[in-house]
Amino acid sequence: MLIPNCLFRVGGAAVLLSNKSCDRRRAKYKLLHVVRTHRGADDKAFRCVYQEQDDAGKTGVSLSKDLMAIAGDALKTNITTLGPLVLPISEQLLFFATLVGRKLLNMKIKPYIPDFKLAFEHFCIHAGGRAVIDELEKNLQLSKEHVEASRMTLHRFGNTSSSSIWYELAYTEAKGRMRKGHRVWQIAFGSGFKCNSAVWQALRNVKPSPKSPWLDCIDGYPVAIPCMKKFSGKERKEKGNERIGNSISMLVTVFEVFWVMVNSQKLLCSALGPGPRGSPAVLSTVPPSLRLQETPRFQSLFR
């Protein structure tokens, strides 16, 4: 349980909602749509993220190996439900035409992925990890700017689970990017298993909050985050061979150092003993590869 506990960080957010028309002049956003996908009826989905005790009696969050598959299925259902509510008619027609071609006409064409960038100006993606953001960026064909708030939130606050979407909204506000009429898509995951979406529309140009969690560091963001390179099977094999070669090389170096240490006293005594040429004559009998001053690996080891 200690490992899953290290994946999460404590975070929280609170939002004040009102359905009174008189509060409209004070409100920053208007809630347009809420789509909730709950898979609790499925036992695998219900227990894929589950709080329990391990064999040592430590309470923590247990993550099932089926988590990614269940999350992907819930996300697909949620997006399919949300699409008709927010996408332009042109995107819906393209999606429907592709679906008919694949299912009824057996056409070998790729499924059409609607362009959600036409429906939203800002995206707040559950910052549950780098892989979550990467996959949504890839599958929804988002730009680096669209996922900037999610990546920077993960960098600054870690995995705060579903509350991360509010840190991301605060990031957008702190950058001064929220304008009147802009639409925001918040999408988050939770145990159960749940996938929820909320669509907001800004009622005015939103200024940075004086109590924003980004107040003391927003000028330093965004920061550059190194990319993780994925190796193919052949590359992994080559890397493994390289590590083995390095290990063998180090082993040889250690042996050379050990040989020099063991024989140094004998060499020193022989060098100081009687002889026509003294120490140079004795040192010349040492194999060249084992001479201290001519061993590159030994020199690099202590450089």
mmCIF file of C-alpha atoms in Angstrom:
data_model
loop_
_atom_site.group_PDB
_atom_site.id
_atom_site.type_symbol
_atom_site.label_atom_id
_atom_site.label_comp_id
_atom_site.label_asym_id
_atom_site.label_seq_id
_atom_site.Cartn_x
_atom_site.Cartn_y
_atom_site.Cartn_z
ATOM 1 C CA MET A 1 0.000 0.000 0.000
ATOM 2 C CA LEU A 2 2.949 2.341 0.473
ATOM 3 C CA ILE A 3 3.525 2.676 -3.269
ATOM 4 C CA PRO A 4 -0.068 3.769 -4.163
ATOM 5 C CA ASN A 5 0.008 6.169 -1.216
ATOM 6 C CA CYS A 6 3.059 7.827 -2.780
ATOM 7 C CA LEU A 7 1.135 8.418 -6.029
ATOM 8 C CA PHE A 8 -1.398 10.789 -4.505
ATOM 9 C CA ARG A 9 -1.079 14.148 -2.804
ATOM 10 C CA VAL A 10 -3.582 15.908 -0.589
ATOM 11 C CA GLY A 11 -5.550 18.574 -2.447
ATOM 12 C CA GLY A 12 -8.926 20.211 -2.189
ATOM 13 C CA ALA A 13 -11.163 22.813 -3.768
ATOM 14 C CA ALA A 14 -14.513 24.414 -3.033
ATOM 15 C CA VAL A 15 -16.959 26.035 -5.450
ATOM 16 C CA LEU A 16 -19.952 28.203 -4.566
ATOM 17 C CA LEU A 17 -22.931 27.595 -6.858
ATOM 18 C CA SER A 18 -26.172 29.535 -7.042
ATOM 19 C CA ASN A 19 -29.362 29.287 -9.099
ATOM 20 C CA LYS A 20 -30.563 32.788 -8.202
ATOM 21 C CA SER A 21 -30.752 35.212 -11.097
ATOM 22 C CA CYS A 22 -29.642 38.080 -8.869
ATOM 23 C CA ASP A 23 -26.246 36.388 -8.402
ATOM 24 C CA ARG A 24 -25.489 36.427 -12.111
ATOM 25 C CA ARG A 25 -23.755 39.815 -11.943
ATOM 26 C CA ARG A 26 -21.293 38.430 -9.368
ATOM 27 C CA ALA A 27 -20.744 35.018 -10.973
ATOM 28 C CA LYS A 28 -17.670 34.218 -13.010
ATOM 29 C CA TYR A 29 -19.002 31.189 -14.863
ATOM 30 C CA LYS A 30 -22.229 29.618 -15.990
ATOM 31 C CA LEU A 31 -22.625 25.856 -15.816
ATOM 32 C CA LEU A 32 -23.810 24.622 -19.211
ATOM 33 C CA HIS A 33 -23.588 20.831 -19.052
ATOM 34 C CA VAL A 34 -22.752 18.034 -16.628
ATOM 35 C CA VAL A 35 -22.235 14.469 -17.857
ATOM 36 C CA ARG A 36 -21.683 11.765 -15.241
ATOM 37 C CA THR A 37 -20.607 8.235 -16.140
ATOM 38 C CA HIS A 38 -20.744 5.716 -13.294
ATOM 39 C CA ARG A 39 -19.651 2.082 -13.646
ATOM 40 C CA GLY A 40 -20.277 0.985 -10.074
ATOM 41 C CA ALA A 41 -22.610 -1.827 -11.192
ATOM 42 C CA ASP A 42 -19.588 -3.678 -12.585
ATOM 43 C CA ASP A 43 -17.573 -5.414 -9.854
ATOM 44 C CA LYS A 44 -14.252 -4.944 -11.672
ATOM 45 C CA ALA A 45 -14.912 -1.250 -12.137
ATOM 46 C CA PHE A 46 -16.056 -0.881 -8.537
ATOM 47 C CA ARG A 47 -12.868 -2.405 -7.110
ATOM 48 C CA CYS A 48 -10.293 -1.099 -9.602
ATOM 49 C CA VAL A 49 -9.609 1.835 -7.251
ATOM 50 C CA TYR A 50 -10.421 0.690 -3.748
ATOM 51 C CA GLN A 51 -9.359 1.680 -0.237
ATOM 52 C CA GLU A 52 -8.464 -1.312 1.906
ATOM 53 C CA GLN A 53 -5.816 -2.775 4.203
ATOM 54 C CA ASP A 54 -2.891 -4.803 2.953
ATOM 55 C CA ASP A 55 -1.383 -7.881 4.624
ATOM 56 C CA ALA A 56 0.647 -5.656 6.956
ATOM 57 C CA GLY A 57 -2.474 -3.852 8.161
ATOM 58 C CA LYS A 58 -1.653 -0.587 6.411
ATOM 59 C CA THR A 59 -4.613 1.265 4.919
ATOM 60 C CA GLY A 60 -4.167 2.573 1.416
ATOM 61 C CA VAL A 61 -5.578 2.730 -2.077
ATOM 62 C CA SER A 62 -5.423 -0.462 -4.098
ATOM 63 C CA LEU A 63 -5.063 0.016 -7.866
ATOM 64 C CA SER A 64 -6.176 -2.841 -10.097
ATOM 65 C CA LYS A 65 -4.265 -3.885 -13.212
ATOM 66 C CA ASP A 66 -7.532 -3.368 -15.136
ATOM 67 C CA LEU A 67 -7.634 0.319 -14.198
ATOM 68 C CA MET A 68 -6.508 1.743 -17.545
ATOM 69 C CA ALA A 69 -8.933 -0.402 -19.567
ATOM 70 C CA ILE A 70 -11.847 0.508 -17.305
ATOM 71 C CA ALA A 71 -10.920 4.201 -17.357
ATOM 72 C CA GLY A 72 -10.716 4.159 -21.151
ATOM 73 C CA ASP A 73 -14.145 2.549 -21.442
ATOM 74 C CA ALA A 74 -15.700 5.073 -19.036
ATOM 75 C CA LEU A 75 -14.033 7.960 -20.884
ATOM 76 C CA LYS A 76 -15.357 6.720 -24.226
ATOM 77 C CA THR A 77 -18.917 6.532 -22.865
ATOM 78 C CA ASN A 78 -18.649 9.975 -21.300
ATOM 79 C CA ILE A 79 -17.321 11.658 -24.443
ATOM 80 C CA THR A 80 -19.919 9.926 -26.618
ATOM 81 C CA THR A 81 -22.647 11.360 -24.398
ATOM 82 C CA LEU A 82 -21.095 14.834 -24.212
ATOM 83 C CA GLY A 83 -20.361 15.189 -27.940
ATOM 84 C CA PRO A 84 -23.909 15.844 -29.199
ATOM 85 C CA LEU A 85 -24.382 18.488 -26.505
ATOM 86 C CA VAL A 86 -21.384 20.646 -27.384
ATOM 87 C CA LEU A 87 -20.085 19.827 -30.876
ATOM 88 C CA PRO A 88 -21.092 21.854 -33.945
ATOM 89 C CA ILE A 89 -23.529 20.216 -36.363
ATOM 90 C CA SER A 90 -20.773 19.811 -38.966
ATOM 91 C CA GLU A 91 -18.682 17.673 -36.602
ATOM 92 C CA GLN A 92 -21.682 15.579 -35.605
ATOM 93 C CA LEU A 93 -22.539 14.892 -39.257
ATOM 94 C CA LEU A 94 -18.975 13.806 -40.037
ATOM 95 C CA PHE A 95 -18.948 11.498 -37.048
ATOM 96 C CA PHE A 96 -22.349 10.014 -37.969
ATOM 97 C CA ALA A 97 -21.363 9.501 -41.626
ATOM 98 C CA THR A 98 -18.171 7.685 -40.585
ATOM 99 C CA LEU A 99 -20.089 5.520 -38.135
ATOM 100 C CA VAL A 100 -22.625 4.499 -40.810
ATOM 101 C CA GLY A 101 -19.848 3.698 -43.254
ATOM 102 C CA ARG A 102 -18.027 1.470 -40.775
ATOM 103 C CA LYS A 103 -20.992 -0.317 -39.208
ATOM 104 C CA LEU A 104 -23.512 -0.633 -42.058
ATOM 105 C CA LEU A 105 -21.423 -0.472 -45.220
ATOM 106 C CA ASN A 106 -18.388 -2.308 -43.783
ATOM 107 C CA MET A 107 -16.057 0.361 -45.124
ATOM 108 C CA LYS A 108 -12.458 0.064 -43.947
ATOM 109 C CA ILE A 109 -12.036 3.588 -42.664
ATOM 110 C CA LYS A 110 -10.720 4.909 -39.392
ATOM 111 C CA PRO A 111 -13.228 6.133 -36.793
ATOM 112 C CA TYR A 112 -13.671 9.888 -37.024
ATOM 113 C CA ILE A 113 -12.498 11.722 -33.935
ATOM 114 C CA PRO A 114 -14.520 14.931 -33.511
ATOM 115 C CA ASP A 115 -12.570 18.139 -33.140
ATOM 116 C CA PHE A 116 -13.408 19.246 -29.606
ATOM 117 C CA LYS A 117 -11.245 22.321 -30.094
ATOM 118 C CA LEU A 118 -14.213 23.770 -31.997
ATOM 119 C CA ALA A 119 -16.358 23.433 -28.881
ATOM 120 C CA PHE A 120 -13.956 24.614 -26.161
ATOM 121 C CA GLU A 121 -11.254 27.214 -25.685
ATOM 122 C CA HIS A 122 -9.830 25.685 -22.509
ATOM 123 C CA PHE A 123 -9.330 22.131 -21.270
ATOM 124 C CA CYS A 124 -8.923 21.042 -17.645
ATOM 125 C CA ILE A 125 -7.852 17.403 -17.721
ATOM 126 C CA HIS A 126 -7.581 15.232 -14.638
ATOM 127 C CA ALA A 127 -3.897 15.483 -13.696
ATOM 128 C CA GLY A 128 -3.672 11.929 -12.398
ATOM 129 C CA GLY A 129 -0.340 11.356 -14.059
ATOM 130 C CA ARG A 130 1.683 12.105 -17.133
ATOM 131 C CA ALA A 131 0.249 9.127 -19.044
ATOM 132 C CA VAL A 132 -3.339 10.352 -18.541
ATOM 133 C CA ILE A 133 -2.543 13.776 -19.979
ATOM 134 C CA ASP A 134 -0.480 12.319 -22.830
ATOM 135 C CA GLU A 135 -3.238 9.951 -23.948
ATOM 136 C CA LEU A 136 -5.981 12.580 -23.891
ATOM 137 C CA GLU A 137 -3.736 15.035 -25.725
ATOM 138 C CA LYS A 138 -3.058 12.419 -28.386
ATOM 139 C CA ASN A 139 -6.562 10.995 -28.791
ATOM 140 C CA LEU A 140 -8.354 14.361 -28.743
ATOM 141 C CA GLN A 141 -5.668 15.882 -30.982
ATOM 142 C CA LEU A 142 -5.009 18.751 -28.581
ATOM 143 C CA SER A 143 -2.111 21.178 -28.800
ATOM 144 C CA LYS A 144 0.581 21.779 -26.180
ATOM 145 C CA GLU A 145 -1.183 24.984 -25.163
ATOM 146 C CA HIS A 146 -4.441 23.133 -24.484
ATOM 147 C CA VAL A 147 -2.811 20.774 -21.960
ATOM 148 C CA GLU A 148 -0.429 23.330 -20.471
ATOM 149 C CA ALA A 149 -2.616 23.953 -17.420
ATOM 150 C CA SER A 150 -2.824 20.213 -16.717
ATOM 151 C CA ARG A 151 0.907 19.605 -17.038
ATOM 152 C CA MET A 152 1.862 22.610 -14.936
ATOM 153 C CA THR A 153 -0.620 21.604 -12.236
ATOM 154 C CA LEU A 154 0.880 18.127 -12.106
ATOM 155 C CA HIS A 155 4.368 19.662 -11.937
ATOM 156 C CA ARG A 156 3.520 22.153 -9.181
ATOM 157 C CA PHE A 157 1.001 20.290 -6.982
ATOM 158 C CA GLY A 158 1.377 16.644 -7.950
ATOM 159 C CA ASN A 159 -1.515 14.216 -8.312
ATOM 160 C CA THR A 160 -4.328 15.785 -6.290
ATOM 161 C CA SER A 161 -6.855 13.535 -8.054
ATOM 162 C CA SER A 162 -10.132 15.149 -9.177
ATOM 163 C CA SER A 163 -9.454 18.439 -7.406
ATOM 164 C CA SER A 164 -6.660 19.054 -9.931
ATOM 165 C CA ILE A 165 -9.177 20.400 -12.476
ATOM 166 C CA TRP A 166 -9.791 23.408 -10.221
ATOM 167 C CA TYR A 167 -6.082 24.079 -9.843
ATOM 168 C CA GLU A 168 -5.956 24.047 -13.643
ATOM 169 C CA LEU A 169 -8.817 26.517 -13.928
ATOM 170 C CA ALA A 170 -7.007 28.741 -11.434
ATOM 171 C CA TYR A 171 -3.876 28.477 -13.608
ATOM 172 C CA THR A 172 -5.794 29.710 -16.661
ATOM 173 C CA GLU A 173 -7.186 32.596 -14.642
ATOM 174 C CA ALA A 174 -3.769 33.475 -13.196
ATOM 175 C CA LYS A 175 -2.378 33.669 -16.739
ATOM 176 C CA GLY A 176 -5.154 36.114 -17.689
ATOM 177 C CA ARG A 177 -6.398 33.913 -20.527
ATOM 178 C CA MET A 178 -10.042 33.597 -19.525
ATOM 179 C CA ARG A 179 -12.230 35.920 -21.622
ATOM 180 C CA LYS A 180 -15.965 36.505 -21.706
ATOM 181 C CA GLY A 181 -17.731 33.781 -23.671
ATOM 182 C CA HIS A 182 -14.876 31.269 -23.417
ATOM 183 C CA ARG A 183 -15.964 27.690 -22.787
ATOM 184 C CA VAL A 184 -14.127 25.332 -20.451
ATOM 185 C CA TRP A 185 -14.248 21.542 -20.419
ATOM 186 C CA GLN A 186 -13.383 19.913 -17.112
ATOM 187 C CA ILE A 187 -13.001 16.144 -17.189
ATOM 188 C CA ALA A 188 -12.017 14.038 -14.188
ATOM 189 C CA PHE A 189 -11.956 10.445 -12.980
ATOM 190 C CA GLY A 190 -12.730 8.882 -9.639
ATOM 191 C CA SER A 191 -13.143 5.596 -7.853
ATOM 192 C CA GLY A 192 -16.379 3.770 -8.373
ATOM 193 C CA PHE A 193 -15.436 3.904 -11.306
ATOM 194 C CA LYS A 194 -16.545 7.370 -12.456
ATOM 195 C CA CYS A 195 -15.768 9.730 -15.306
ATOM 196 C CA ASN A 196 -17.392 13.156 -15.070
ATOM 197 C CA SER A 197 -17.440 16.166 -17.378
ATOM 198 C CA ALA A 198 -18.499 19.733 -16.661
ATOM 199 C CA VAL A 199 -18.793 22.491 -19.237
ATOM 200 C CA TRP A 200 -18.565 26.120 -18.112
ATOM 201 C CA GLN A 201 -18.882 29.432 -19.920
ATOM 202 C CA ALA A 202 -17.169 32.583 -18.675
ATOM 203 C CA LEU A 203 -19.634 35.409 -18.040
ATOM 204 C CA ARG A 204 -16.895 38.060 -18.003
ATOM 205 C CA ASN A 205 -13.164 38.548 -18.373
ATOM 206 C CA VAL A 206 -11.892 36.711 -15.319
ATOM 207 C CA LYS A 207 -9.060 38.445 -13.486
ATOM 208 C CA PRO A 208 -6.484 36.537 -11.415
ATOM 209 C CA SER A 209 -7.732 35.910 -7.893
ATOM 210 C CA PRO A 210 -5.745 37.498 -5.034
ATOM 211 C CA LYS A 211 -6.085 34.155 -3.218
ATOM 212 C CA SER A 212 -5.027 32.000 -6.147
ATOM 213 C CA PRO A 213 -2.790 28.991 -5.319
ATOM 214 C CA TRP A 214 -0.575 30.151 -8.210
ATOM 215 C CA LEU A 215 -0.087 33.674 -6.863
ATOM 216 C CA ASP A 216 3.496 33.160 -5.669
ATOM 217 C CA CYS A 217 4.808 31.212 -8.667
ATOM 218 C CA ILE A 218 2.749 31.921 -11.795
ATOM 219 C CA ASP A 219 5.503 34.097 -13.299
ATOM 220 C CA GLY A 220 7.786 31.075 -13.382
ATOM 221 C CA TYR A 221 5.379 28.977 -15.461
ATOM 222 C CA PRO A 222 5.196 27.268 -17.844
ATOM 223 C CA VAL A 223 8.352 25.274 -17.276
ATOM 224 C CA ALA A 224 10.012 22.878 -19.684
ATOM 225 C CA ILE A 225 9.221 19.249 -18.897
ATOM 226 C CA PRO A 226 11.592 16.653 -20.410
ATOM 227 C CA CYS A 227 9.999 14.178 -22.798
ATOM 228 C CA MET A 228 10.084 10.481 -21.998
ATOM 229 C CA LYS A 229 11.523 8.435 -24.868
ATOM 230 C CA LYS A 230 9.921 5.063 -25.526
ATOM 231 C CA PHE A 231 12.301 2.388 -26.800
ATOM 232 C CA SER A 232 11.381 -0.363 -29.215
ATOM 233 C CA GLY A 233 12.207 -4.000 -28.539
ATOM 234 C CA LYS A 234 15.417 -3.780 -30.553
ATOM 235 C CA GLU A 235 16.494 -0.580 -28.784
ATOM 236 C CA ARG A 236 15.779 -2.087 -25.367
ATOM 237 C CA LYS A 237 17.934 -5.098 -26.280
ATOM 238 C CA GLU A 238 20.773 -2.821 -27.416
ATOM 239 C CA LYS A 239 20.498 -0.803 -24.196
ATOM 240 C CA GLY A 240 20.616 -4.024 -22.197
ATOM 241 C CA ASN A 241 23.745 -5.181 -24.024
ATOM 242 C CA GLU A 242 25.319 -1.779 -23.404
ATOM 243 C CA ARG A 243 24.620 -2.064 -19.670
ATOM 244 C CA ILE A 244 26.134 -5.551 -19.612
ATOM 245 C CA GLY A 245 29.230 -4.244 -21.419
ATOM 246 C CA ASN A 246 29.555 -1.386 -18.939
ATOM 247 C CA SER A 247 29.228 -3.802 -16.033
ATOM 248 C CA ILE A 248 31.945 -6.058 -17.446
ATOM 249 C CA SER A 249 34.188 -3.049 -18.043
ATOM 250 C CA MET A 250 33.702 -1.893 -14.465
ATOM 251 C CA LEU A 251 34.437 -5.399 -13.211
ATOM 252 C CA VAL A 252 37.719 -5.411 -15.126
ATOM 253 C CA THR A 253 38.551 -1.984 -13.696
ATOM 254 C CA VAL A 254 37.898 -3.179 -10.147
ATOM 255 C CA PHE A 255 40.116 -6.207 -10.763
ATOM 256 C CA GLU A 256 42.917 -3.986 -12.044
ATOM 257 C CA VAL A 257 42.653 -1.716 -8.993
ATOM 258 C CA PHE A 258 42.644 -4.738 -6.708
ATOM 259 C CA TRP A 259 45.714 -6.191 -8.456
ATOM 260 C CA VAL A 260 47.620 -2.921 -8.097
ATOM 261 C CA MET A 261 46.710 -2.638 -4.389
ATOM 262 C CA VAL A 262 47.741 -6.207 -3.628
ATOM 263 C CA ASN A 263 51.031 -5.984 -5.510
ATOM 264 C CA SER A 264 51.940 -2.378 -4.674
ATOM 265 C CA GLN A 265 53.877 -3.361 -1.570
ATOM 266 C CA LYS A 266 55.792 -6.056 -3.448
ATOM 267 C CA LEU A 267 56.565 -3.665 -6.296
ATOM 268 C CA LEU A 268 57.702 -0.964 -3.897
ATOM 269 C CA CYS A 269 60.040 -3.324 -2.053
ATOM 270 C CA SER A 270 61.477 -4.606 -5.313
ATOM 271 C CA ALA A 271 61.935 -1.065 -6.599
ATOM 272 C CA LEU A 272 63.881 -0.060 -3.508
ATOM 273 C CA GLY A 273 66.007 -3.188 -3.576
ATOM 274 C CA PRO A 274 69.491 -3.495 -5.168
ATOM 275 C CA GLY A 275 69.598 -3.235 -8.897
ATOM 276 C CA PRO A 276 71.603 -1.501 -11.586
ATOM 277 C CA ARG A 277 68.766 0.742 -12.658
ATOM 278 C CA GLY A 278 66.705 0.873 -9.479
ATOM 279 C CA SER A 279 62.954 1.258 -9.641
ATOM 280 C CA PRO A 280 62.575 1.866 -13.390
ATOM 281 C CA ALA A 281 63.969 -1.615 -14.096
ATOM 282 C CA VAL A 282 61.430 -3.221 -11.754
ATOM 283 C CA LEU A 283 58.473 -1.150 -13.001
ATOM 284 C CA SER A 284 59.255 -2.125 -16.563
ATOM 285 C CA THR A 285 58.314 -5.728 -15.705
ATOM 286 C CA VAL A 286 54.730 -4.714 -14.895
ATOM 287 C CA PRO A 287 52.336 -5.431 -17.819
ATOM 288 C CA PRO A 288 51.536 -2.144 -19.631
ATOM 289 C CA SER A 289 47.773 -2.582 -19.236
ATOM 290 C CA LEU A 290 48.176 -2.742 -15.448
ATOM 291 C CA ARG A 291 50.437 0.273 -14.995
ATOM 292 C CA LEU A 292 48.674 2.856 -12.884
ATOM 293 C CA GLN A 293 49.595 5.796 -15.078
ATOM 294 C CA GLU A 294 48.562 4.001 -18.288
ATOM 295 C CA THR A 295 45.162 2.622 -17.250
ATOM 296 C CA PRO A 296 42.482 4.943 -18.709
ATOM 297 C CA ARG A 297 39.618 3.233 -16.893
ATOM 298 C CA PHE A 298 41.440 3.565 -13.587
ATOM 299 C CA GLN A 299 42.170 7.235 -14.241
ATOM 300 C CA SER A 300 38.576 7.999 -15.281
ATOM 301 C CA LEU A 301 37.313 6.239 -12.184
ATOM 302 C CA PHE A 302 39.080 8.665 -9.865
ATOM 303 C CA ARG A 303 39.154 11.749 -12.131
#
